[in-house]
């Protein structure tokens, strides 16, 4: 019986859906694949139904143990070409997972190559691909020249320049291009923000930073032979000098992947065992600058929304690198943007291009610094100014001057909490009375990973830190949740991130304290008396609400002592 008829008889498709999938078939695609792609049926349900009809078991590869010793003699070309994976030996038979029960020829080839009778079981293509990636490594199929993927999966939007050297020619080989493309594709599909390619004594190491944490990627040992070619290919794509291996270099490339434009910032640094590369992936299509979706609770959101609409003053966003400061500032600018408001930014670098906002890329090498660009910006009659970062006294004084002359200034500082910003600017050399009179508010923030909604599960409130608000947990009737891991989140237990916030509004009391140069500790206690929730407290609220875990809050914040 044809697969479509099986799904119809099982009630997984109706007659109209079956006919629609049949009409939509192109390039030899099966009815089942079309039905899955069109969202009529899940792959697991379809394979279970078909398996029951034709007598083949369906297995969930996430919940079974795989005999990895079988990989040594299993023909890899069939693994990649036909999406097969050996599971175990069973009474002299080789159990092999496949996602296509009607294609028996590859299974016959497996039997001929191994000399064993083959017993097929059904599993989703995604799970099989994940097993292959996990145990064979990123780029394994390219190493063996087996992957039939098109180089157009990753399209380089800029022209490249070749110098005709042997290294340059090696970097342009089809297998190297496919390998580099696959590393980039895997990173983008994994929602990685950074790709780390590191040269170690034992060979190359690839790690992806996903939701703020680094995840090592398994790579086949054969990839080490391509180390120089991989680095050279990435240098060529970034328009860097491939012959220079002694000095750090910075570049960028523009890619188009599945119709989405993606910017990649590339940094190359020579290290003991060779050059290391870190690529920051800026996926324009995946970014959404919506202040409502950042994770602020309602009270903080309402207060911050009023602050970003003040006619003048300075609003600071603080936190370490990678804490989401740029996203908060961009979302704020998007929220207040209008045809009546002129907004100019000066950034290093310009990470995302915002429609309706004038953005300047600073170039310290030629003298275009934050402070100098800010002086020029004020001659362009702006209403709102964003300074990427206040790094020195000159930039701080120019930002203060801009706010005193009727402009609203946004900027960032690297401090651990909101209260430290006042003393940090004074330490730079800014007069305390100027800090007190111009800084309207400081927002400190961190990012915590969001628990996967598919697999998170309740956990008993045991062994919690001493500062955990048990009364708030009881009052709100919340449930603490923990990470588990499933297919949807790639067994990490988390998917995406959200912010935790500490908003300190500069009240009259805090202005006086800043002018009197009182300690950060005193300013923080004053903020708490006026209703400021600390980063830790906001994190606990999100843990009580079940959107993140207690361990995540502990990872990014330290305990408060406000008494």
PDB file of N, CA and C in Angstrom, residues 433-519:
ATOM      1  N   UNK A 433      28.825  66.965  40.528  1.00  0.00           N
ATOM      2  CA  UNK A 433      27.557  67.682  40.347  1.00  0.00           C
ATOM      3  C   UNK A 433      27.019  67.493  38.929  1.00  0.00           C
ATOM      4  N   UNK A 434      27.924  67.294  37.941  1.00  0.00           N
ATOM      5  CA  UNK A 434      27.472  67.051  36.572  1.00  0.00           C
ATOM      6  C   UNK A 434      26.855  65.663  36.440  1.00  0.00           C
ATOM      7  N   UNK A 435      27.474  64.674  37.088  1.00  0.00           N
ATOM      8  CA  UNK A 435      26.893  63.327  37.078  1.00  0.00           C
ATOM      9  C   UNK A 435      25.517  63.354  37.730  1.00  0.00           C
ATOM     10  N   UNK A 436      25.426  64.019  38.872  1.00  0.00           N
ATOM     11  CA  UNK A 436      24.165  64.054  39.616  1.00  0.00           C
ATOM     12  C   UNK A 436      23.059  64.747  38.836  1.00  0.00           C
ATOM     13  N   UNK A 437      23.418  65.773  38.073  1.00  0.00           N
ATOM     14  CA  UNK A 437      22.376  66.563  37.404  1.00  0.00           C
ATOM     15  C   UNK A 437      21.979  66.020  36.042  1.00  0.00           C
ATOM     16  N   UNK A 438      22.769  65.135  35.447  1.00  0.00           N
ATOM     17  CA  UNK A 438      22.454  64.687  34.078  1.00  0.00           C
ATOM     18  C   UNK A 438      22.001  63.230  33.986  1.00  0.00           C
ATOM     19  N   UNK A 439      22.514  62.343  34.832  1.00  0.00           N
ATOM     20  CA  UNK A 439      22.134  60.926  34.736  1.00  0.00           C
ATOM     21  C   UNK A 439      20.723  60.753  35.305  1.00  0.00           C
ATOM     22  N   UNK A 440      19.794  60.352  34.454  1.00  0.00           N
ATOM     23  CA  UNK A 440      18.394  60.213  34.862  1.00  0.00           C
ATOM     24  C   UNK A 440      18.088  58.816  35.403  1.00  0.00           C
ATOM     25  N   UNK A 441      18.770  57.811  34.873  1.00  0.00           N
ATOM     26  CA  UNK A 441      18.514  56.442  35.329  1.00  0.00           C
ATOM     27  C   UNK A 441      19.628  55.534  34.827  1.00  0.00           C
ATOM     28  N   UNK A 442      19.801  54.425  35.533  1.00  0.00           N
ATOM     29  CA  UNK A 442      20.769  53.408  35.115  1.00  0.00           C
ATOM     30  C   UNK A 442      20.068  52.057  35.128  1.00  0.00           C
ATOM     31  N   UNK A 443      20.202  51.338  34.020  1.00  0.00           N
ATOM     32  CA  UNK A 443      19.634  50.000  33.925  1.00  0.00           C
ATOM     33  C   UNK A 443      20.785  48.983  33.880  1.00  0.00           C
ATOM     34  N   UNK A 444      20.911  48.172  34.915  1.00  0.00           N
ATOM     35  CA  UNK A 444      21.873  47.062  34.880  1.00  0.00           C
ATOM     36  C   UNK A 444      21.131  45.823  34.412  1.00  0.00           C
ATOM     37  N   UNK A 445      21.805  44.963  33.666  1.00  0.00           N
ATOM     38  CA  UNK A 445      21.113  43.792  33.169  1.00  0.00           C
ATOM     39  C   UNK A 445      22.054  42.606  32.962  1.00  0.00           C
ATOM     40  N   UNK A 446      21.465  41.432  32.934  1.00  0.00           N
ATOM     41  CA  UNK A 446      22.144  40.182  32.602  1.00  0.00           C
ATOM     42  C   UNK A 446      21.184  39.370  31.734  1.00  0.00           C
ATOM     43  N   UNK A 447      21.712  38.316  31.128  1.00  0.00           N
ATOM     44  CA  UNK A 447      20.874  37.401  30.362  1.00  0.00           C
ATOM     45  C   UNK A 447      20.885  36.034  31.033  1.00  0.00           C
ATOM     46  N   UNK A 448      19.709  35.466  31.211  1.00  0.00           N
ATOM     47  CA  UNK A 448      19.596  34.090  31.699  1.00  0.00           C
ATOM     48  C   UNK A 448      18.942  33.259  30.605  1.00  0.00           C
ATOM     49  N   UNK A 449      19.284  31.982  30.589  1.00  0.00           N
ATOM     50  CA  UNK A 449      18.695  31.100  29.580  1.00  0.00           C
ATOM     51  C   UNK A 449      17.248  30.776  29.950  1.00  0.00           C
ATOM     52  N   UNK A 450      16.403  30.734  28.924  1.00  0.00           N
ATOM     53  CA  UNK A 450      14.985  30.431  29.108  1.00  0.00           C
ATOM     54  C   UNK A 450      14.786  28.911  29.068  1.00  0.00           C
ATOM     55  N   UNK A 451      14.088  28.359  30.046  1.00  0.00           N
ATOM     56  CA  UNK A 451      13.832  26.929  30.071  1.00  0.00           C
ATOM     57  C   UNK A 451      13.034  26.494  28.841  1.00  0.00           C
ATOM     58  N   UNK A 452      13.377  25.352  28.305  1.00  0.00           N
ATOM     59  CA  UNK A 452      12.654  24.807  27.153  1.00  0.00           C
ATOM     60  C   UNK A 452      11.219  24.488  27.576  1.00  0.00           C
ATOM     61  N   UNK A 453      10.246  25.044  26.886  1.00  0.00           N
ATOM     62  CA  UNK A 453       8.838  24.846  27.254  1.00  0.00           C
ATOM     63  C   UNK A 453       8.371  23.420  27.000  1.00  0.00           C
ATOM     64  N   UNK A 454       9.115  22.675  26.167  1.00  0.00           N
ATOM     65  CA  UNK A 454       8.702  21.315  25.822  1.00  0.00           C
ATOM     66  C   UNK A 454       9.067  20.293  26.906  1.00  0.00           C
ATOM     67  N   UNK A 455      10.147  20.547  27.639  1.00  0.00           N
ATOM     68  CA  UNK A 455      10.634  19.482  28.528  1.00  0.00           C
ATOM     69  C   UNK A 455      10.873  19.914  29.971  1.00  0.00           C
ATOM     70  N   UNK A 456      10.704  21.180  30.318  1.00  0.00           N
ATOM     71  CA  UNK A 456      10.976  21.585  31.699  1.00  0.00           C
ATOM     72  C   UNK A 456      10.012  20.864  32.635  1.00  0.00           C
ATOM     73  N   UNK A 457      10.466  20.616  33.854  1.00  0.00           N
ATOM     74  CA  UNK A 457       9.628  19.896  34.801  1.00  0.00           C
ATOM     75  C   UNK A 457       9.766  20.504  36.192  1.00  0.00           C
ATOM     76  N   UNK A 458       8.723  20.363  37.019  1.00  0.00           N
ATOM     77  CA  UNK A 458       8.765  20.945  38.367  1.00  0.00           C
ATOM     78  C   UNK A 458       9.850  20.298  39.218  1.00  0.00           C
ATOM     79  N   UNK A 459      10.366  21.070  40.164  1.00  0.00           N
ATOM     80  CA  UNK A 459      11.380  20.558  41.077  1.00  0.00           C
ATOM     81  C   UNK A 459      11.057  21.073  42.475  1.00  0.00           C
ATOM     82  N   UNK A 460      11.303  20.257  43.458  1.00  0.00           N
ATOM     83  CA  UNK A 460      11.016  20.650  44.843  1.00  0.00           C
ATOM     84  C   UNK A 460      11.963  21.763  45.274  1.00  0.00           C
ATOM     85  N   UNK A 461      11.443  22.740  46.034  1.00  0.00           N
ATOM     86  CA  UNK A 461      12.297  23.860  46.478  1.00  0.00           C
ATOM     87  C   UNK A 461      13.217  23.441  47.615  1.00  0.00           C
ATOM     88  N   UNK A 462      14.293  22.742  47.273  1.00  0.00           N
ATOM     89  CA  UNK A 462      15.235  22.254  48.273  1.00  0.00           C
ATOM     90  C   UNK A 462      16.623  22.799  47.994  1.00  0.00           C
ATOM     91  N   UNK A 463      17.414  22.944  49.069  1.00  0.00           N
ATOM     92  CA  UNK A 463      18.804  23.388  48.971  1.00  0.00           C
ATOM     93  C   UNK A 463      18.928  24.713  48.206  1.00  0.00           C
ATOM     94  N   UNK A 464      18.011  25.633  48.468  1.00  0.00           N
ATOM     95  CA  UNK A 464      18.034  26.934  47.797  1.00  0.00           C
ATOM     96  C   UNK A 464      18.947  27.901  48.552  1.00  0.00           C
ATOM     97  N   UNK A 465      19.492  28.907  47.855  1.00  0.00           N
ATOM     98  CA  UNK A 465      20.351  29.891  48.525  1.00  0.00           C
ATOM     99  C   UNK A 465      19.605  30.606  49.643  1.00  0.00           C
ATOM    100  N   UNK A 466      20.356  31.106  50.601  1.00  0.00           N
ATOM    101  CA  UNK A 466      19.740  31.727  51.774  1.00  0.00           C
ATOM    102  C   UNK A 466      18.956  32.984  51.430  1.00  0.00           C
ATOM    103  N   UNK A 467      19.303  33.651  50.305  1.00  0.00           N
ATOM    104  CA  UNK A 467      18.585  34.876  49.960  1.00  0.00           C
ATOM    105  C   UNK A 467      17.379  34.608  49.070  1.00  0.00           C
ATOM    106  N   UNK A 468      17.040  33.352  48.851  1.00  0.00           N
ATOM    107  CA  UNK A 468      15.878  33.062  48.002  1.00  0.00           C
ATOM    108  C   UNK A 468      14.602  33.517  48.706  1.00  0.00           C
ATOM    109  N   UNK A 469      13.682  34.211  48.012  1.00  0.00           N
ATOM    110  CA  UNK A 469      12.464  34.745  48.645  1.00  0.00           C
ATOM    111  C   UNK A 469      11.365  33.685  48.759  1.00  0.00           C
ATOM    112  N   UNK A 470      11.427  32.870  49.817  1.00  0.00           N
ATOM    113  CA  UNK A 470      10.417  31.823  49.998  1.00  0.00           C
ATOM    114  C   UNK A 470       9.021  32.411  50.157  1.00  0.00           C
ATOM    115  N   UNK A 471       8.941  33.603  50.793  1.00  0.00           N
ATOM    116  CA  UNK A 471       7.637  34.222  50.972  1.00  0.00           C
ATOM    117  C   UNK A 471       7.013  34.596  49.628  1.00  0.00           C
ATOM    118  N   UNK A 472       7.842  35.065  48.685  1.00  0.00           N
ATOM    119  CA  UNK A 472       7.315  35.410  47.360  1.00  0.00           C
ATOM    120  C   UNK A 472       6.848  34.153  46.618  1.00  0.00           C
ATOM    121  N   UNK A 473       7.582  33.048  46.776  1.00  0.00           N
ATOM    122  CA  UNK A 473       7.192  31.786  46.149  1.00  0.00           C
ATOM    123  C   UNK A 473       5.833  31.336  46.670  1.00  0.00           C
ATOM    124  N   UNK A 474       5.642  31.465  47.978  1.00  0.00           N
ATOM    125  CA  UNK A 474       4.368  31.044  48.573  1.00  0.00           C
ATOM    126  C   UNK A 474       3.248  32.001  48.213  1.00  0.00           C
ATOM    127  N   UNK A 475       3.566  33.309  48.224  1.00  0.00           N
ATOM    128  CA  UNK A 475       2.543  34.317  47.936  1.00  0.00           C
ATOM    129  C   UNK A 475       2.034  34.212  46.504  1.00  0.00           C
ATOM    130  N   UNK A 476       2.954  34.011  45.557  1.00  0.00           N
ATOM    131  CA  UNK A 476       2.558  33.947  44.142  1.00  0.00           C
ATOM    132  C   UNK A 476       2.107  32.558  43.722  1.00  0.00           C
ATOM    133  N   UNK A 477       2.346  31.575  44.580  1.00  0.00           N
ATOM    134  CA  UNK A 477       1.959  30.218  44.218  1.00  0.00           C
ATOM    135  C   UNK A 477       2.706  29.695  43.006  1.00  0.00           C
ATOM    136  N   UNK A 478       3.941  30.146  42.851  1.00  0.00           N
ATOM    137  CA  UNK A 478       4.738  29.741  41.690  1.00  0.00           C
ATOM    138  C   UNK A 478       5.281  28.331  41.843  1.00  0.00           C
ATOM    139  N   UNK A 479       5.835  27.827  40.765  1.00  0.00           N
ATOM    140  CA  UNK A 479       6.436  26.493  40.760  1.00  0.00           C
ATOM    141  C   UNK A 479       7.842  26.581  40.193  1.00  0.00           C
ATOM    142  N   UNK A 480       8.815  26.155  40.966  1.00  0.00           N
ATOM    143  CA  UNK A 480      10.182  26.143  40.453  1.00  0.00           C
ATOM    144  C   UNK A 480      10.324  25.026  39.434  1.00  0.00           C
ATOM    145  N   UNK A 481      11.014  25.317  38.346  1.00  0.00           N
ATOM    146  CA  UNK A 481      11.193  24.351  37.270  1.00  0.00           C
ATOM    147  C   UNK A 481      12.683  24.101  37.058  1.00  0.00           C
ATOM    148  N   UNK A 482      13.001  22.950  36.473  1.00  0.00           N
ATOM    149  CA  UNK A 482      14.382  22.641  36.153  1.00  0.00           C
ATOM    150  C   UNK A 482      14.494  22.184  34.703  1.00  0.00           C
ATOM    151  N   UNK A 483      15.708  22.244  34.187  1.00  0.00           N
ATOM    152  CA  UNK A 483      15.944  21.836  32.804  1.00  0.00           C
ATOM    153  C   UNK A 483      16.035  20.320  32.723  1.00  0.00           C
ATOM    154  N   UNK A 484      15.598  19.776  31.588  1.00  0.00           N
ATOM    155  CA  UNK A 484      15.636  18.334  31.376  1.00  0.00           C
ATOM    156  C   UNK A 484      16.415  18.008  30.101  1.00  0.00           C
ATOM    157  N   UNK A 485      15.933  18.523  28.971  1.00  0.00           N
ATOM    158  CA  UNK A 485      16.563  18.236  27.686  1.00  0.00           C
ATOM    159  C   UNK A 485      15.673  17.360  26.826  1.00  0.00           C
ATOM    160  N   UNK A 486      15.460  17.781  25.592  1.00  0.00           N
ATOM    161  CA  UNK A 486      14.641  17.013  24.658  1.00  0.00           C
ATOM    162  C   UNK A 486      15.103  17.332  23.238  1.00  0.00           C
ATOM    163  N   UNK A 487      14.411  16.757  22.267  1.00  0.00           N
ATOM    164  CA  UNK A 487      14.791  16.980  20.880  1.00  0.00           C
ATOM    165  C   UNK A 487      14.630  18.448  20.493  1.00  0.00           C
ATOM    166  N   UNK A 488      13.570  19.101  21.001  1.00  0.00           N
ATOM    167  CA  UNK A 488      13.293  20.484  20.607  1.00  0.00           C
ATOM    168  C   UNK A 488      14.427  21.428  20.991  1.00  0.00           C
ATOM    169  N   UNK A 489      15.086  21.162  22.129  1.00  0.00           N
ATOM    170  CA  UNK A 489      16.159  22.049  22.598  1.00  0.00           C
ATOM    171  C   UNK A 489      17.535  21.419  22.432  1.00  0.00           C
ATOM    172  N   UNK A 490      17.605  20.365  21.628  1.00  0.00           N
ATOM    173  CA  UNK A 490      18.870  19.658  21.377  1.00  0.00           C
ATOM    174  C   UNK A 490      19.476  19.129  22.674  1.00  0.00           C
ATOM    175  N   UNK A 491      18.605  18.670  23.557  1.00  0.00           N
ATOM    176  CA  UNK A 491      19.001  18.057  24.827  1.00  0.00           C
ATOM    177  C   UNK A 491      19.782  18.990  25.742  1.00  0.00           C
ATOM    178  N   UNK A 492      19.618  20.295  25.557  1.00  0.00           N
ATOM    179  CA  UNK A 492      20.286  21.267  26.433  1.00  0.00           C
ATOM    180  C   UNK A 492      19.396  21.607  27.632  1.00  0.00           C
ATOM    181  N   UNK A 493      18.092  21.627  27.413  1.00  0.00           N
ATOM    182  CA  UNK A 493      17.162  21.985  28.479  1.00  0.00           C
ATOM    183  C   UNK A 493      16.752  23.438  28.458  1.00  0.00           C
ATOM    184  N   UNK A 494      17.416  24.224  27.624  1.00  0.00           N
ATOM    185  CA  UNK A 494      17.119  25.651  27.514  1.00  0.00           C
ATOM    186  C   UNK A 494      16.976  26.027  26.034  1.00  0.00           C
ATOM    187  N   UNK A 495      16.189  27.035  25.778  1.00  0.00           N
ATOM    188  CA  UNK A 495      16.038  27.519  24.405  1.00  0.00           C
ATOM    189  C   UNK A 495      15.784  29.022  24.429  1.00  0.00           C
ATOM    190  N   UNK A 496      16.769  29.782  24.003  1.00  0.00           N
ATOM    191  CA  UNK A 496      16.639  31.236  24.007  1.00  0.00           C
ATOM    192  C   UNK A 496      17.030  31.832  25.351  1.00  0.00           C
ATOM    193  N   UNK A 497      17.030  33.160  25.393  1.00  0.00           N
ATOM    194  CA  UNK A 497      17.391  33.869  26.621  1.00  0.00           C
ATOM    195  C   UNK A 497      16.428  35.015  26.873  1.00  0.00           C
ATOM    196  N   UNK A 498      16.412  35.483  28.105  1.00  0.00           N
ATOM    197  CA  UNK A 498      15.662  36.686  28.449  1.00  0.00           C
ATOM    198  C   UNK A 498      16.475  37.479  29.457  1.00  0.00           C
ATOM    199  N   UNK A 499      16.134  38.739  29.585  1.00  0.00           N
ATOM    200  CA  UNK A 499      16.907  39.611  30.454  1.00  0.00           C
ATOM    201  C   UNK A 499      16.389  39.629  31.879  1.00  0.00           C
ATOM    202  N   UNK A 500      17.300  39.879  32.815  1.00  0.00           N
ATOM    203  CA  UNK A 500      16.909  40.254  34.175  1.00  0.00           C
ATOM    204  C   UNK A 500      17.464  41.657  34.396  1.00  0.00           C
ATOM    205  N   UNK A 501      16.696  42.485  35.082  1.00  0.00           N
ATOM    206  CA  UNK A 501      16.966  43.920  35.077  1.00  0.00           C
ATOM    207  C   UNK A 501      16.985  44.510  36.480  1.00  0.00           C
ATOM    208  N   UNK A 502      17.816  45.558  36.619  1.00  0.00           N
ATOM    209  CA  UNK A 502      17.913  46.344  37.856  1.00  0.00           C
ATOM    210  C   UNK A 502      17.855  47.804  37.431  1.00  0.00           C
ATOM    211  N   UNK A 503      16.700  48.427  37.592  1.00  0.00           N
ATOM    212  CA  UNK A 503      16.497  49.805  37.127  1.00  0.00           C
ATOM    213  C   UNK A 503      16.582  50.753  38.317  1.00  0.00           C
ATOM    214  N   UNK A 504      17.605  51.598  38.304  1.00  0.00           N
ATOM    215  CA  UNK A 504      17.808  52.587  39.363  1.00  0.00           C
ATOM    216  C   UNK A 504      17.505  53.969  38.802  1.00  0.00           C
ATOM    217  N   UNK A 505      16.394  54.532  39.240  1.00  0.00           N
ATOM    218  CA  UNK A 505      16.007  55.885  38.813  1.00  0.00           C
ATOM    219  C   UNK A 505      16.678  56.895  39.735  1.00  0.00           C
ATOM    220  N   UNK A 506      17.222  57.947  39.143  1.00  0.00           N
ATOM    221  CA  UNK A 506      17.948  58.948  39.934  1.00  0.00           C
ATOM    222  C   UNK A 506      16.954  59.880  40.612  1.00  0.00           C
ATOM    223  N   UNK A 507      16.622  59.564  41.860  1.00  0.00           N
ATOM    224  CA  UNK A 507      15.741  60.414  42.663  1.00  0.00           C
ATOM    225  C   UNK A 507      16.556  61.573  43.250  1.00  0.00           C
ATOM    226  N   UNK A 508      15.872  62.489  43.901  1.00  0.00           N
ATOM    227  CA  UNK A 508      16.572  63.612  44.525  1.00  0.00           C
ATOM    228  C   UNK A 508      17.558  63.128  45.577  1.00  0.00           C
ATOM    229  N   UNK A 509      17.174  62.081  46.322  1.00  0.00           N
ATOM    230  CA  UNK A 509      18.063  61.525  47.339  1.00  0.00           C
ATOM    231  C   UNK A 509      19.347  60.996  46.690  1.00  0.00           C
ATOM    232  N   UNK A 510      19.200  60.289  45.589  1.00  0.00           N
ATOM    233  CA  UNK A 510      20.376  59.711  44.931  1.00  0.00           C
ATOM    234  C   UNK A 510      21.215  60.801  44.273  1.00  0.00           C
ATOM    235  N   UNK A 511      20.580  61.863  43.769  1.00  0.00           N
ATOM    236  CA  UNK A 511      21.357  62.981  43.211  1.00  0.00           C
ATOM    237  C   UNK A 511      22.255  63.581  44.288  1.00  0.00           C
ATOM    238  N   UNK A 512      21.701  63.774  45.474  1.00  0.00           N
ATOM    239  CA  UNK A 512      22.499  64.332  46.568  1.00  0.00           C
ATOM    240  C   UNK A 512      23.637  63.388  46.953  1.00  0.00           C
ATOM    241  N   UNK A 513      23.348  62.108  46.982  1.00  0.00           N
ATOM    242  CA  UNK A 513      24.375  61.134  47.357  1.00  0.00           C
ATOM    243  C   UNK A 513      25.497  61.090  46.322  1.00  0.00           C
ATOM    244  N   UNK A 514      25.123  61.176  45.034  1.00  0.00           N
ATOM    245  CA  UNK A 514      26.144  61.176  43.981  1.00  0.00           C
ATOM    246  C   UNK A 514      27.001  62.432  44.074  1.00  0.00           C
ATOM    247  N   UNK A 515      26.356  63.576  44.343  1.00  0.00           N
ATOM    248  CA  UNK A 515      27.106  64.828  44.442  1.00  0.00           C
ATOM    249  C   UNK A 515      28.038  64.816  45.651  1.00  0.00           C
ATOM    250  N   UNK A 516      27.623  64.148  46.700  1.00  0.00           N
ATOM    251  CA  UNK A 516      28.450  64.056  47.906  1.00  0.00           C
ATOM    252  C   UNK A 516      29.458  62.913  47.815  1.00  0.00           C
ATOM    253  N   UNK A 517      29.479  62.199  46.674  1.00  0.00           N
ATOM    254  CA  UNK A 517      30.401  61.094  46.405  1.00  0.00           C
ATOM    255  C   UNK A 517      30.284  59.986  47.453  1.00  0.00           C
ATOM    256  N   UNK A 518      29.042  59.679  47.831  1.00  0.00           N
ATOM    257  CA  UNK A 518      28.850  58.574  48.748  1.00  0.00           C
ATOM    258  C   UNK A 518      29.112  57.248  48.032  1.00  0.00           C
ATOM    259  N   UNK A 519      29.286  56.193  48.799  1.00  0.00           N
ATOM    260  CA  UNK A 519      29.709  54.912  48.238  1.00  0.00           C
ATOM    261  C   UNK A 519      28.602  54.258  47.415  1.00  0.00           C
TER     262      UNK A 519
END
